[in-house]
Every structure is written in C-alpha cells, then in structure tokens.
Amino acid sequence: MQGWTEGYVGGIGYIHAFYRELSPALLSFALTLRGWRSPMDLAGSFACAEIGCGHGVSSAVLAGCHPDARFEAVDFNPGHIAGAQRLAAEAGLGNATFLEESFADYAQNGAKDLDIVTLHGVWSWVSAENRAILVDLLKRRLKPGGLVFVSYNALPGTLAYMPLRRVLVEHCADRTAPLPERIEEAVAFASRLTALNAGWFTQADALPARLDSLKRKSPNYIAHEYLNRDWTAFYHADVARELAAAKLDFAGPAVPMEQMDELSLPPDALPLLAEARDPAYRETLRDLLTNRAFRRDLFVKGAERLTAAERRERLRATRFALLMPPDDLPEVVLAPVGRVPLPQDLHGPLAGALAAGTPTLAELAALPALARHGEEAVLRALMILTSLALAAPALPEAGQAARAAQADRFNAAILERNRRDDTLDTLASPVLGSGVAVSRLEALFLLARRNGTDPAATAWEALSADGLTLSRDGARLDGEEANLAELRARFDRFTRLRLPTLRRLGVA
C-alpha cells in the first residue's frame, strides 16, 4: 500500500461491475421528481465523466447506449485502464475515452465542459487531500447547471461495521500469505470472533448477516471496499458542506424510493424533520432516524427549478420498461419501514402494460385499470419499481435506431468475450440507455442465436474448455451427453422465460 497507490489497495484489481445508478435516464428521473431541470438531453448529446471508474464497465456500457454522448472515465490504476481501453477498441466505442490519470491531473484537462460527473465508491475511500482535489475538479470542469452523483459510507449506519473493518485490516496485515488468502482467512477469523458473542459483538445484531454477505464476495471486492488506508464514513451535512465549495447544492437522493417519506420514516417523525431549517441538517436527521449506512446523493451546480407544470409535463412524458416477466413481480418488498405490500390491483395491470412496450406515465395513467387509482399512485408505484430494479425509465423514441446500432456492436463484443471468460456480464440496452445483466450461460445462448449455431453445443464448448460442468438437483453431471441434454433444457427455459424480456429491452 505504498508508492503511487497513495494508500489505496494495489496489486489486486477491483471487480468488473456495472452500476445502474449512474445511468442518465435514472439520474434524470430522480432529478425531475425533485423538481430540478436535468442537464441531459437523453435523446441527444451530453458529456459525462466517471471519476474513479475501476475497470470502466459502467462508462463502457453507457457509451454503448448513447452514441451521441461523450464519456470520459478516469482511474489511476493502469491495469484497470488498459483493460477498459481494450474493451473500447473491441466494441468500437468512439465516444468513450479511458484515462489513466490522478484526480489532480484530470482536473487540469480541458474547459468547463462536463454535464455530469459521477463519483461512485470514491468519496469514502480517498484521503481528505484527494477530496479537496475532487472539489477543485468539480469547480473547474462541471458546467453551470451540471449534475454530480456521489456515493459514500454514511453515519450513523456505518458505525456498526467499523470494528469489523478494523479486524479485517489488522488480520490481513498480521499475515504474509498472498492477499486473497489473507482476506479469506480474515473473514473466517471475524466469523469466529462473532460466534463468541462477547463484548461489542453482543451489540452488533447486523454483523452475522454482513459476514455471510462477505463470504459470498470476491477477495477483489473486499480488498477495495475494506482495506484501503483511507476509509471514512460521513454525516450527510459534512459532505454537503465540502461540496458547497464547488458551488454545489444538494438536489436529493438518487434512489427514487428514498424520496418517499412514508417508506422511510414513521409519521410522527415528519413534524420533527420540518423543524430543521437547514436542508443538510434535515437530511442528517433523516439518516439518524433510518440508521442509513450508505448514501447515493445528487448535487447540482446552479441548476434551474422546474415549475409545477413543467415537472408534471416531463414526468408524464417519461417512458418506462419492465425488467422482468410480469408474473415474477413480487407481492411484498422491503423498505426501511419494513415489509411493504404491492397492491395487485395496481401493480398487476401496471406490470402487464409495461410488459407490452415502453408506455409513458401519461399513457399508463389513462388505462382503465390504472385510471381509477390516479396518476400520482401510478407514479409512486413506478418510483418503487425503478428503485428496486424491477422497472426502469426508458429513453425517448428519438434516436432509437442509432442507439440500437451502437448497442449491437458493443453487445457483440461482450458476447464474444463470454466465450472465453465470465468477467463481463452486462449488455447495453438502447431502450433503457443502461445495462442489462446476463449470466454467462445466457450470454452463450445469445451468442449462438447471433451466430446461427447450436446453443447447447456453443455453450458446452465454452464451459468444457474451462473445465466446467453443470449440475441438476444438486448432483454434478458427468459426460458430454448429460451436459448437452441439460443445456438443451435450460435453453428451452431461457427461450420461454427470459428471452422475451431481453428482446423488449433491445439486447436480443
């Protein structure tokens, strides 16, 4: 953790991950809900920078969806950027640039030309000096009216996990094996400590669930999430006051459901919140009442407020798409206040309408089965579904053909990659302007359909080359014939259950 890494974990790459929270359509929807004018023309051009991009998967996928937009992705790890540049070349992404630069170097580049800057997984994991450089970067590069997305570990919810993080750091430092082995051993040691149920562990009710989650994570994730020298949790008010130096104002949470007080707070809490005049103080009180451990916030730089009529007009014109088969929509979802039912007389017809296309809010609210609930109820249902990745705002129809052509080239490269490995699992949707996750098996089936080859044989060739076999009912299948039979059965289920959704989203 010395030298050029400045205390950030080196020698082990981060996971290849796409973050849907960064998609322009979802960001624009969240802004509009709060009554702010979005800086993005979703059907046209805009400029977006992802700072601390890791392997650059999010920027690559978004560039594959938005041919008329410009994407810059910055990371100081040369291994991350080398891989991102290779992917961009394979996928023909002429509108994405991947830069191996420090925050300070990037701050000096170009004019005030960025509409959006995203800082996901950065703010809590860098030093105070680097945060000051980020503030300077936002001051120099973000246009007036521009948008910033920033995520960070939040207080007080993160307090419960800080001793766990310390155990992981110290235990890894106490050993000399390769880092992945040390991480695995540290997680196991923390589990043994927790099982004693002594001292602090008697008060850490959420710790067993967090440890179970870590056991399913890769060492790459744990290293970058927990082992950096700089690891800070923040009260919202402190983040807001730091970003104010870049002339940024808090615009609201990026997750639409977090804008719904009835899903986050008891009714008698709202009058207490109203007593706080400072918005940053009010948000900090909200975090205390919800014990929030992670925040995804939107900040704007001199953005304009929409009138009530403009806000309603923009929301009514927003299109939406379902991300799953309508029959799979859950009846109950989890929110900070607990289990929240999804009334089937509202959500059933809504899911059915979304499965038939990409209707606007106005078109949905006019349907007889939904009109009786009222437009506001339909909108709030969509806020819940989009927050839980069950549905998503879709892009305007304008520009669909150009988006589809670029997304097709990008997806061809991703599917071909899956012939050799499973590190990239997200396809570009020209309908959503965002990514759609697929398993490696689904990717191989799609590759076979694209190439006109036998799906089972294509999948078996790739899997067997990696020494992989399938299982059925918990039993491993031996031999080519048994595996091919299972692959044919799985392709049949894929065709019936999953393919219609992928077609609707423009990735198949």
PDB file of C-alpha atoms in Angstrom, residues 91-377:
ATOM      1  CA  ALA A  91     -16.558  -2.734 -29.142  1.00  0.00           C
ATOM      2  CA  GLY A  92     -15.848   0.235 -31.433  1.00  0.00           C
ATOM      3  CA  LEU A  93     -16.648   2.851 -28.789  1.00  0.00           C
ATOM      4  CA  GLY A  94     -15.520   6.057 -30.450  1.00  0.00           C
ATOM      5  CA  ASN A  95     -17.408   8.159 -27.879  1.00  0.00           C
ATOM      6  CA  ALA A  96     -15.615   6.839 -24.766  1.00  0.00           C
ATOM      7  CA  THR A  97     -12.161   7.787 -23.504  1.00  0.00           C
ATOM      8  CA  PHE A  98     -10.447   5.916 -20.678  1.00  0.00           C
ATOM      9  CA  LEU A  99      -7.691   7.864 -18.938  1.00  0.00           C
ATOM     10  CA  GLU A 100      -5.001   6.684 -16.537  1.00  0.00           C
ATOM     11  CA  GLU A 101      -4.719   9.896 -14.526  1.00  0.00           C
ATOM     12  CA  SER A 102      -4.785  11.158 -10.969  1.00  0.00           C
ATOM     13  CA  PHE A 103      -7.591  13.429  -9.830  1.00  0.00           C
ATOM     14  CA  ALA A 104      -5.197  16.389  -9.903  1.00  0.00           C
ATOM     15  CA  ASP A 105      -4.045  15.706 -13.464  1.00  0.00           C
ATOM     16  CA  TYR A 106      -7.600  15.263 -14.708  1.00  0.00           C
ATOM     17  CA  ALA A 107      -8.714  18.496 -13.053  1.00  0.00           C
ATOM     18  CA  GLN A 108      -6.320  20.392 -15.334  1.00  0.00           C
ATOM     19  CA  ASN A 109      -7.718  18.917 -18.563  1.00  0.00           C
ATOM     20  CA  GLY A 110      -9.983  20.838 -20.875  1.00  0.00           C
ATOM     21  CA  ALA A 111     -12.581  23.514 -20.262  1.00  0.00           C
ATOM     22  CA  LYS A 112     -15.713  23.647 -18.148  1.00  0.00           C
ATOM     23  CA  ASP A 113     -17.378  21.077 -20.377  1.00  0.00           C
ATOM     24  CA  LEU A 114     -18.995  18.322 -18.296  1.00  0.00           C
ATOM     25  CA  ASP A 115     -22.740  17.955 -17.817  1.00  0.00           C
ATOM     26  CA  ILE A 116     -22.470  15.042 -15.372  1.00  0.00           C
ATOM     27  CA  VAL A 117     -19.746  13.822 -13.019  1.00  0.00           C
ATOM     28  CA  THR A 118     -20.192  10.549 -11.155  1.00  0.00           C
ATOM     29  CA  LEU A 119     -18.207   9.620  -8.035  1.00  0.00           C
ATOM     30  CA  HIS A 120     -19.266   6.100  -7.115  1.00  0.00           C
ATOM     31  CA  GLY A 121     -17.191   4.297  -4.497  1.00  0.00           C
ATOM     32  CA  VAL A 122     -14.703   7.154  -4.255  1.00  0.00           C
ATOM     33  CA  TRP A 123     -15.565   9.739  -1.590  1.00  0.00           C
ATOM     34  CA  SER A 124     -15.233   7.455   1.464  1.00  0.00           C
ATOM     35  CA  TRP A 125     -12.129   5.684   0.176  1.00  0.00           C
ATOM     36  CA  VAL A 126      -9.716   8.548  -0.516  1.00  0.00           C
ATOM     37  CA  SER A 127      -7.836  10.991   1.702  1.00  0.00           C
ATOM     38  CA  ALA A 128      -9.009  14.457   2.730  1.00  0.00           C
ATOM     39  CA  GLU A 129      -6.351  15.874   0.387  1.00  0.00           C
ATOM     40  CA  ASN A 130      -7.813  13.958  -2.556  1.00  0.00           C
ATOM     41  CA  ARG A 131     -11.340  15.014  -1.645  1.00  0.00           C
ATOM     42  CA  ALA A 132     -10.167  18.631  -1.808  1.00  0.00           C
ATOM     43  CA  ILE A 133      -8.750  17.922  -5.288  1.00  0.00           C
ATOM     44  CA  LEU A 134     -12.116  16.435  -6.299  1.00  0.00           C
ATOM     45  CA  VAL A 135     -13.889  19.600  -5.134  1.00  0.00           C
ATOM     46  CA  ASP A 136     -11.451  21.645  -7.241  1.00  0.00           C
ATOM     47  CA  LEU A 137     -12.076  19.311 -10.187  1.00  0.00           C
ATOM     48  CA  LEU A 138     -15.841  19.845  -9.916  1.00  0.00           C
ATOM     49  CA  LYS A 139     -15.315  23.596  -9.690  1.00  0.00           C
ATOM     50  CA  ARG A 140     -13.122  23.585 -12.819  1.00  0.00           C
ATOM     51  CA  ARG A 141     -14.835  21.055 -15.092  1.00  0.00           C
ATOM     52  CA  LEU A 142     -18.582  20.959 -14.314  1.00  0.00           C
ATOM     53  CA  LYS A 143     -20.803  23.248 -16.353  1.00  0.00           C
ATOM     54  CA  PRO A 144     -23.315  25.580 -14.718  1.00  0.00           C
ATOM     55  CA  GLY A 145     -26.484  23.539 -14.343  1.00  0.00           C
ATOM     56  CA  GLY A 146     -24.415  20.339 -14.161  1.00  0.00           C
ATOM     57  CA  LEU A 147     -25.085  17.281 -12.021  1.00  0.00           C
ATOM     58  CA  VAL A 148     -22.874  15.319  -9.606  1.00  0.00           C
ATOM     59  CA  PHE A 149     -23.632  11.823  -8.338  1.00  0.00           C
ATOM     60  CA  VAL A 150     -21.702  10.898  -5.194  1.00  0.00           C
ATOM     61  CA  SER A 151     -21.966   7.775  -3.043  1.00  0.00           C
ATOM     62  CA  TYR A 152     -20.366   7.273   0.360  1.00  0.00           C
ATOM     63  CA  ASN A 153     -20.485   5.341   3.616  1.00  0.00           C
ATOM     64  CA  ALA A 154     -22.952   7.197   5.809  1.00  0.00           C
ATOM     65  CA  LEU A 155     -23.298   7.756   9.519  1.00  0.00           C
ATOM     66  CA  PRO A 156     -24.709   6.545  11.796  1.00  0.00           C
ATOM     67  CA  GLY A 157     -25.416   3.253   9.978  1.00  0.00           C
ATOM     68  CA  THR A 158     -21.759   2.520   9.168  1.00  0.00           C
ATOM     69  CA  LEU A 159     -20.774   2.701  12.852  1.00  0.00           C
ATOM     70  CA  ALA A 160     -21.915  -0.900  13.329  1.00  0.00           C
ATOM     71  CA  TYR A 161     -19.343  -2.179  10.819  1.00  0.00           C
ATOM     72  CA  MET A 162     -16.287  -0.097  11.689  1.00  0.00           C
ATOM     73  CA  PRO A 163     -14.855  -2.618  14.213  1.00  0.00           C
ATOM     74  CA  LEU A 164     -15.316  -5.381  11.619  1.00  0.00           C
ATOM     75  CA  ARG A 165     -13.347  -3.357   9.097  1.00  0.00           C
ATOM     76  CA  ARG A 166     -10.579  -2.887  11.661  1.00  0.00           C
ATOM     77  CA  VAL A 167     -10.369  -6.637  12.306  1.00  0.00           C
ATOM     78  CA  LEU A 168     -10.081  -7.318   8.559  1.00  0.00           C
ATOM     79  CA  VAL A 169      -7.343  -4.694   8.102  1.00  0.00           C
ATOM     80  CA  GLU A 170      -5.283  -5.788  11.093  1.00  0.00           C
ATOM     81  CA  HIS A 171      -5.652  -9.511  10.408  1.00  0.00           C
ATOM     82  CA  CYS A 172      -4.528  -9.095   6.797  1.00  0.00           C
ATOM     83  CA  ALA A 173      -1.554  -7.020   7.941  1.00  0.00           C
ATOM     84  CA  ASP A 174      -0.676  -9.720  10.502  1.00  0.00           C
ATOM     85  CA  ARG A 175      -0.167 -12.387   7.826  1.00  0.00           C
ATOM     86  CA  THR A 176       2.233 -12.851   4.902  1.00  0.00           C
ATOM     87  CA  ALA A 177       0.310 -15.119   2.512  1.00  0.00           C
ATOM     88  CA  PRO A 178      -0.963 -13.779  -0.852  1.00  0.00           C
ATOM     89  CA  LEU A 179      -3.626 -11.128  -0.277  1.00  0.00           C
ATOM     90  CA  PRO A 180      -6.641 -13.207  -1.469  1.00  0.00           C
ATOM     91  CA  GLU A 181      -5.722 -15.934   1.047  1.00  0.00           C
ATOM     92  CA  ARG A 182      -5.269 -13.390   3.839  1.00  0.00           C
ATOM     93  CA  ILE A 183      -8.682 -11.881   3.078  1.00  0.00           C
ATOM     94  CA  GLU A 184     -10.406 -15.260   3.173  1.00  0.00           C
ATOM     95  CA  GLU A 185      -8.686 -16.087   6.469  1.00  0.00           C
ATOM     96  CA  ALA A 186      -9.596 -12.668   7.934  1.00  0.00           C
ATOM     97  CA  VAL A 187     -13.296 -13.124   7.126  1.00  0.00           C
ATOM     98  CA  ALA A 188     -13.218 -16.601   8.698  1.00  0.00           C
ATOM     99  CA  PHE A 189     -11.475 -15.216  11.802  1.00  0.00           C
ATOM    100  CA  ALA A 190     -14.085 -12.459  12.124  1.00  0.00           C
ATOM    101  CA  SER A 191     -16.807 -15.112  11.971  1.00  0.00           C
ATOM    102  CA  ARG A 192     -15.147 -16.996  14.839  1.00  0.00           C
ATOM    103  CA  LEU A 193     -14.980 -13.792  16.871  1.00  0.00           C
ATOM    104  CA  THR A 194     -18.648 -13.092  16.216  1.00  0.00           C
ATOM    105  CA  ALA A 195     -19.604 -16.583  17.349  1.00  0.00           C
ATOM    106  CA  LEU A 196     -18.178 -15.812  20.829  1.00  0.00           C
ATOM    107  CA  ASN A 197     -20.935 -13.209  21.294  1.00  0.00           C
ATOM    108  CA  ALA A 198     -18.787 -11.252  23.730  1.00  0.00           C
ATOM    109  CA  GLY A 199     -18.241  -7.540  24.322  1.00  0.00           C
ATOM    110  CA  TRP A 200     -19.000  -5.358  21.321  1.00  0.00           C
ATOM    111  CA  PHE A 201     -20.258  -8.397  19.377  1.00  0.00           C
ATOM    112  CA  THR A 202     -23.272  -8.675  21.720  1.00  0.00           C
ATOM    113  CA  GLN A 203     -24.483  -5.312  20.373  1.00  0.00           C
ATOM    114  CA  ALA A 204     -23.727  -5.939  16.696  1.00  0.00           C
ATOM    115  CA  ASP A 205     -27.025  -7.520  15.641  1.00  0.00           C
ATOM    116  CA  ALA A 206     -26.438  -6.920  11.943  1.00  0.00           C
ATOM    117  CA  LEU A 207     -22.909  -8.341  11.916  1.00  0.00           C
ATOM    118  CA  PRO A 208     -23.715 -12.031  11.181  1.00  0.00           C
ATOM    119  CA  ALA A 209     -25.681 -11.043   8.068  1.00  0.00           C
ATOM    120  CA  ARG A 210     -22.853  -8.752   6.913  1.00  0.00           C
ATOM    121  CA  LEU A 211     -20.302 -11.550   7.383  1.00  0.00           C
ATOM    122  CA  ASP A 212     -22.490 -14.007   5.481  1.00  0.00           C
ATOM    123  CA  SER A 213     -22.599 -11.469   2.665  1.00  0.00           C
ATOM    124  CA  LEU A 214     -18.806 -11.074   2.710  1.00  0.00           C
ATOM    125  CA  LYS A 215     -18.319 -14.822   2.427  1.00  0.00           C
ATOM    126  CA  ARG A 216     -20.072 -14.620  -0.954  1.00  0.00           C
ATOM    127  CA  LYS A 217     -17.943 -11.690  -2.155  1.00  0.00           C
ATOM    128  CA  SER A 218     -14.695 -11.982  -4.088  1.00  0.00           C
ATOM    129  CA  PRO A 219     -11.376 -11.030  -2.441  1.00  0.00           C
ATOM    130  CA  ASN A 220     -11.128  -8.253  -5.034  1.00  0.00           C
ATOM    131  CA  TYR A 221     -14.311  -6.625  -3.711  1.00  0.00           C
ATOM    132  CA  ILE A 222     -13.332  -6.984  -0.046  1.00  0.00           C
ATOM    133  CA  ALA A 223      -9.838  -5.601  -0.653  1.00  0.00           C
ATOM    134  CA  HIS A 224     -11.079  -2.407  -2.296  1.00  0.00           C
ATOM    135  CA  GLU A 225     -14.082  -1.983  -0.002  1.00  0.00           C
ATOM    136  CA  TYR A 226     -12.387  -2.508   3.372  1.00  0.00           C
ATOM    137  CA  LEU A 227      -8.571  -2.494   3.190  1.00  0.00           C
ATOM    138  CA  ASN A 228      -7.671   0.955   1.901  1.00  0.00           C
ATOM    139  CA  ARG A 229      -5.675   3.185   4.231  1.00  0.00           C
ATOM    140  CA  ASP A 230      -8.314   5.909   3.891  1.00  0.00           C
ATOM    141  CA  TRP A 231     -11.800   4.736   4.850  1.00  0.00           C
ATOM    142  CA  THR A 232     -14.167   7.370   6.184  1.00  0.00           C
ATOM    143  CA  ALA A 233     -17.867   7.440   6.946  1.00  0.00           C
ATOM    144  CA  PHE A 234     -19.663  10.794   6.782  1.00  0.00           C
ATOM    145  CA  TYR A 235     -22.684  12.571   8.068  1.00  0.00           C
ATOM    146  CA  HIS A 236     -24.566  13.980   5.096  1.00  0.00           C
ATOM    147  CA  ALA A 237     -24.147  17.533   6.392  1.00  0.00           C
ATOM    148  CA  ASP A 238     -20.353  17.220   6.215  1.00  0.00           C
ATOM    149  CA  VAL A 239     -20.421  16.024   2.597  1.00  0.00           C
ATOM    150  CA  ALA A 240     -22.831  18.803   1.618  1.00  0.00           C
ATOM    151  CA  ARG A 241     -20.618  21.442   3.220  1.00  0.00           C
ATOM    152  CA  GLU A 242     -17.464  20.131   1.496  1.00  0.00           C
ATOM    153  CA  LEU A 243     -19.166  20.147  -1.903  1.00  0.00           C
ATOM    154  CA  ALA A 244     -20.547  23.640  -1.335  1.00  0.00           C
ATOM    155  CA  ALA A 245     -17.018  24.892  -2.073  1.00  0.00           C
ATOM    156  CA  ALA A 246     -17.630  23.780  -5.688  1.00  0.00           C
ATOM    157  CA  LYS A 247     -20.918  25.759  -5.723  1.00  0.00           C
ATOM    158  CA  LEU A 248     -22.949  22.553  -5.442  1.00  0.00           C
ATOM    159  CA  ASP A 249     -26.371  22.254  -3.797  1.00  0.00           C
ATOM    160  CA  PHE A 250     -27.997  19.040  -2.620  1.00  0.00           C
ATOM    161  CA  ALA A 251     -30.703  18.060  -5.113  1.00  0.00           C
ATOM    162  CA  GLY A 252     -31.985  14.869  -3.479  1.00  0.00           C
ATOM    163  CA  PRO A 253     -31.337  11.151  -3.196  1.00  0.00           C
ATOM    164  CA  ALA A 254     -30.540   9.326  -6.427  1.00  0.00           C
ATOM    165  CA  VAL A 255     -32.834   6.427  -5.478  1.00  0.00           C
ATOM    166  CA  PRO A 256     -36.459   7.473  -6.158  1.00  0.00           C
ATOM    167  CA  MET A 257     -37.889   5.357  -3.336  1.00  0.00           C
ATOM    168  CA  GLU A 258     -35.763   7.273  -0.828  1.00  0.00           C
ATOM    169  CA  GLN A 259     -37.770  10.359  -1.769  1.00  0.00           C
ATOM    170  CA  MET A 260     -40.904   8.705  -0.325  1.00  0.00           C
ATOM    171  CA  ASP A 261     -41.066   9.571   3.377  1.00  0.00           C
ATOM    172  CA  GLU A 262     -43.827   7.083   4.127  1.00  0.00           C
ATOM    173  CA  LEU A 263     -41.484   4.223   3.188  1.00  0.00           C
ATOM    174  CA  SER A 264     -38.615   5.530   5.315  1.00  0.00           C
ATOM    175  CA  LEU A 265     -39.979   7.248   8.403  1.00  0.00           C
ATOM    176  CA  PRO A 266     -42.736   6.872  10.982  1.00  0.00           C
ATOM    177  CA  PRO A 267     -45.464   9.527  10.524  1.00  0.00           C
ATOM    178  CA  ASP A 268     -44.684  11.301  13.797  1.00  0.00           C
ATOM    179  CA  ALA A 269     -41.095  11.925  12.633  1.00  0.00           C
ATOM    180  CA  LEU A 270     -42.094  14.295   9.839  1.00  0.00           C
ATOM    181  CA  PRO A 271     -43.001  17.280  12.096  1.00  0.00           C
ATOM    182  CA  LEU A 272     -39.609  16.952  13.828  1.00  0.00           C
ATOM    183  CA  LEU A 273     -37.798  16.989  10.488  1.00  0.00           C
ATOM    184  CA  ALA A 274     -39.747  20.072   9.464  1.00  0.00           C
ATOM    185  CA  GLU A 275     -38.274  21.962  12.421  1.00  0.00           C
ATOM    186  CA  ALA A 276     -34.805  21.773  10.807  1.00  0.00           C
ATOM    187  CA  ARG A 277     -34.353  24.816   8.560  1.00  0.00           C
ATOM    188  CA  ASP A 278     -31.006  23.782   7.060  1.00  0.00           C
ATOM    189  CA  PRO A 279     -31.535  21.084   4.357  1.00  0.00           C
ATOM    190  CA  ALA A 280     -28.208  19.408   5.254  1.00  0.00           C
ATOM    191  CA  TYR A 281     -29.241  19.175   8.900  1.00  0.00           C
ATOM    192  CA  ARG A 282     -32.632  17.804   7.856  1.00  0.00           C
ATOM    193  CA  GLU A 283     -31.030  15.055   5.765  1.00  0.00           C
ATOM    194  CA  THR A 284     -28.676  14.183   8.620  1.00  0.00           C
ATOM    195  CA  LEU A 285     -31.672  13.818  10.959  1.00  0.00           C
ATOM    196  CA  ARG A 286     -33.300  11.581   8.351  1.00  0.00           C
ATOM    197  CA  ASP A 287     -30.215   9.347   8.381  1.00  0.00           C
ATOM    198  CA  LEU A 288     -30.321   9.161  12.174  1.00  0.00           C
ATOM    199  CA  LEU A 289     -33.954   8.056  12.052  1.00  0.00           C
ATOM    200  CA  THR A 290     -33.322   5.425   9.361  1.00  0.00           C
ATOM    201  CA  ASN A 291     -29.833   4.366  10.516  1.00  0.00           C
ATOM    202  CA  ARG A 292     -28.654   4.675   6.929  1.00  0.00           C
ATOM    203  CA  ALA A 293     -25.250   3.131   6.202  1.00  0.00           C
ATOM    204  CA  PHE A 294     -24.797   4.165   2.557  1.00  0.00           C
ATOM    205  CA  ARG A 295     -25.951   7.189   0.604  1.00  0.00           C
ATOM    206  CA  ARG A 296     -26.303   7.915  -3.104  1.00  0.00           C
ATOM    207  CA  ASP A 297     -26.754  11.674  -3.442  1.00  0.00           C
ATOM    208  CA  LEU A 298     -27.329  14.111  -6.283  1.00  0.00           C
ATOM    209  CA  PHE A 299     -25.849  17.613  -6.221  1.00  0.00           C
ATOM    210  CA  VAL A 300     -26.425  20.348  -8.789  1.00  0.00           C
ATOM    211  CA  LYS A 301     -24.414  23.406  -9.774  1.00  0.00           C
ATOM    212  CA  GLY A 302     -26.796  26.278 -10.210  1.00  0.00           C
ATOM    213  CA  ALA A 303     -29.460  24.086 -11.798  1.00  0.00           C
ATOM    214  CA  GLU A 304     -32.844  25.608 -12.510  1.00  0.00           C
ATOM    215  CA  ARG A 305     -36.014  24.696 -10.716  1.00  0.00           C
ATOM    216  CA  LEU A 306     -38.912  23.394 -12.790  1.00  0.00           C
ATOM    217  CA  THR A 307     -42.325  24.907 -12.384  1.00  0.00           C
ATOM    218  CA  ALA A 308     -45.012  22.527 -11.144  1.00  0.00           C
ATOM    219  CA  ALA A 309     -46.431  22.405 -14.675  1.00  0.00           C
ATOM    220  CA  GLU A 310     -43.017  21.651 -16.229  1.00  0.00           C
ATOM    221  CA  ARG A 311     -42.344  18.910 -13.689  1.00  0.00           C
ATOM    222  CA  ARG A 312     -45.685  17.241 -14.365  1.00  0.00           C
ATOM    223  CA  GLU A 313     -45.234  17.528 -18.140  1.00  0.00           C
ATOM    224  CA  ARG A 314     -41.768  15.932 -18.038  1.00  0.00           C
ATOM    225  CA  LEU A 315     -42.853  13.114 -15.754  1.00  0.00           C
ATOM    226  CA  ARG A 316     -45.932  12.363 -17.887  1.00  0.00           C
ATOM    227  CA  ALA A 317     -43.699  12.130 -20.973  1.00  0.00           C
ATOM    228  CA  THR A 318     -41.257   9.701 -19.321  1.00  0.00           C
ATOM    229  CA  ARG A 319     -41.357   6.175 -20.736  1.00  0.00           C
ATOM    230  CA  PHE A 320     -40.886   3.071 -18.600  1.00  0.00           C
ATOM    231  CA  ALA A 321     -39.892  -0.536 -19.187  1.00  0.00           C
ATOM    232  CA  LEU A 322     -40.287  -3.711 -17.143  1.00  0.00           C
ATOM    233  CA  LEU A 323     -37.056  -5.552 -16.336  1.00  0.00           C
ATOM    234  CA  MET A 324     -38.612  -8.940 -15.615  1.00  0.00           C
ATOM    235  CA  PRO A 325     -41.545 -11.154 -16.645  1.00  0.00           C
ATOM    236  CA  PRO A 326     -44.766  -9.600 -15.315  1.00  0.00           C
ATOM    237  CA  ASP A 327     -45.702 -12.792 -13.467  1.00  0.00           C
ATOM    238  CA  ASP A 328     -42.491 -12.539 -11.413  1.00  0.00           C
ATOM    239  CA  LEU A 329     -43.395  -9.216  -9.826  1.00  0.00           C
ATOM    240  CA  PRO A 330     -43.251  -9.673  -6.022  1.00  0.00           C
ATOM    241  CA  GLU A 331     -46.269  -9.073  -3.826  1.00  0.00           C
ATOM    242  CA  VAL A 332     -44.182  -7.609  -0.981  1.00  0.00           C
ATOM    243  CA  VAL A 333     -40.942  -5.597  -0.987  1.00  0.00           C
ATOM    244  CA  LEU A 334     -38.615  -4.451   1.788  1.00  0.00           C
ATOM    245  CA  ALA A 335     -38.283  -0.785   2.722  1.00  0.00           C
ATOM    246  CA  PRO A 336     -36.738   0.987   5.749  1.00  0.00           C
ATOM    247  CA  VAL A 337     -40.141   0.876   7.493  1.00  0.00           C
ATOM    248  CA  GLY A 338     -40.380  -2.883   6.920  1.00  0.00           C
ATOM    249  CA  ARG A 339     -42.338  -5.078   4.521  1.00  0.00           C
ATOM    250  CA  VAL A 340     -44.415  -3.056   2.057  1.00  0.00           C
ATOM    251  CA  PRO A 341     -47.147  -4.790   0.022  1.00  0.00           C
ATOM    252  CA  LEU A 342     -47.518  -4.061  -3.690  1.00  0.00           C
ATOM    253  CA  PRO A 343     -51.312  -3.978  -4.208  1.00  0.00           C
ATOM    254  CA  GLN A 344     -52.035  -6.352  -7.040  1.00  0.00           C
ATOM    255  CA  ASP A 345     -54.996  -4.368  -8.364  1.00  0.00           C
ATOM    256  CA  LEU A 346     -52.494  -1.600  -9.149  1.00  0.00           C
ATOM    257  CA  HIS A 347     -49.206  -3.414  -9.778  1.00  0.00           C
ATOM    258  CA  GLY A 348     -50.703  -6.281 -11.777  1.00  0.00           C
ATOM    259  CA  PRO A 349     -52.161  -4.107 -14.555  1.00  0.00           C
ATOM    260  CA  LEU A 350     -49.097  -1.863 -14.380  1.00  0.00           C
ATOM    261  CA  ALA A 351     -46.721  -4.784 -14.942  1.00  0.00           C
ATOM    262  CA  GLY A 352     -48.899  -6.086 -17.761  1.00  0.00           C
ATOM    263  CA  ALA A 353     -48.867  -2.723 -19.534  1.00  0.00           C
ATOM    264  CA  LEU A 354     -45.098  -2.367 -19.124  1.00  0.00           C
ATOM    265  CA  ALA A 355     -44.540  -5.868 -20.488  1.00  0.00           C
ATOM    266  CA  ALA A 356     -46.327  -4.860 -23.691  1.00  0.00           C
ATOM    267  CA  GLY A 357     -43.967  -1.995 -24.546  1.00  0.00           C
ATOM    268  CA  THR A 358     -42.494   1.205 -23.127  1.00  0.00           C
ATOM    269  CA  PRO A 359     -45.514   3.382 -22.317  1.00  0.00           C
ATOM    270  CA  THR A 360     -45.272   6.876 -20.862  1.00  0.00           C
ATOM    271  CA  LEU A 361     -46.653   7.744 -17.454  1.00  0.00           C
ATOM    272  CA  ALA A 362     -49.485   9.592 -19.177  1.00  0.00           C
ATOM    273  CA  GLU A 363     -50.373   6.524 -21.259  1.00  0.00           C
ATOM    274  CA  LEU A 364     -50.260   4.273 -18.203  1.00  0.00           C
ATOM    275  CA  ALA A 365     -52.412   6.583 -16.114  1.00  0.00           C
ATOM    276  CA  ALA A 366     -55.029   6.680 -18.881  1.00  0.00           C
ATOM    277  CA  LEU A 367     -55.521   2.892 -18.933  1.00  0.00           C
ATOM    278  CA  PRO A 368     -58.922   1.966 -17.426  1.00  0.00           C
ATOM    279  CA  ALA A 369     -57.403  -0.484 -14.937  1.00  0.00           C
ATOM    280  CA  LEU A 370     -54.999   2.192 -13.671  1.00  0.00           C
ATOM    281  CA  ALA A 371     -57.000   5.396 -14.131  1.00  0.00           C
ATOM    282  CA  ARG A 372     -59.142   4.659 -11.093  1.00  0.00           C
ATOM    283  CA  HIS A 373     -56.047   4.733  -8.885  1.00  0.00           C
ATOM    284  CA  GLY A 374     -54.974   8.170 -10.128  1.00  0.00           C
ATOM    285  CA  GLU A 375     -51.812   9.338 -11.845  1.00  0.00           C
ATOM    286  CA  GLU A 376     -49.967  10.055  -8.585  1.00  0.00           C
ATOM    287  CA  ALA A 377     -50.475   6.479  -7.363  1.00  0.00           C
TER     288      ALA A 377
END
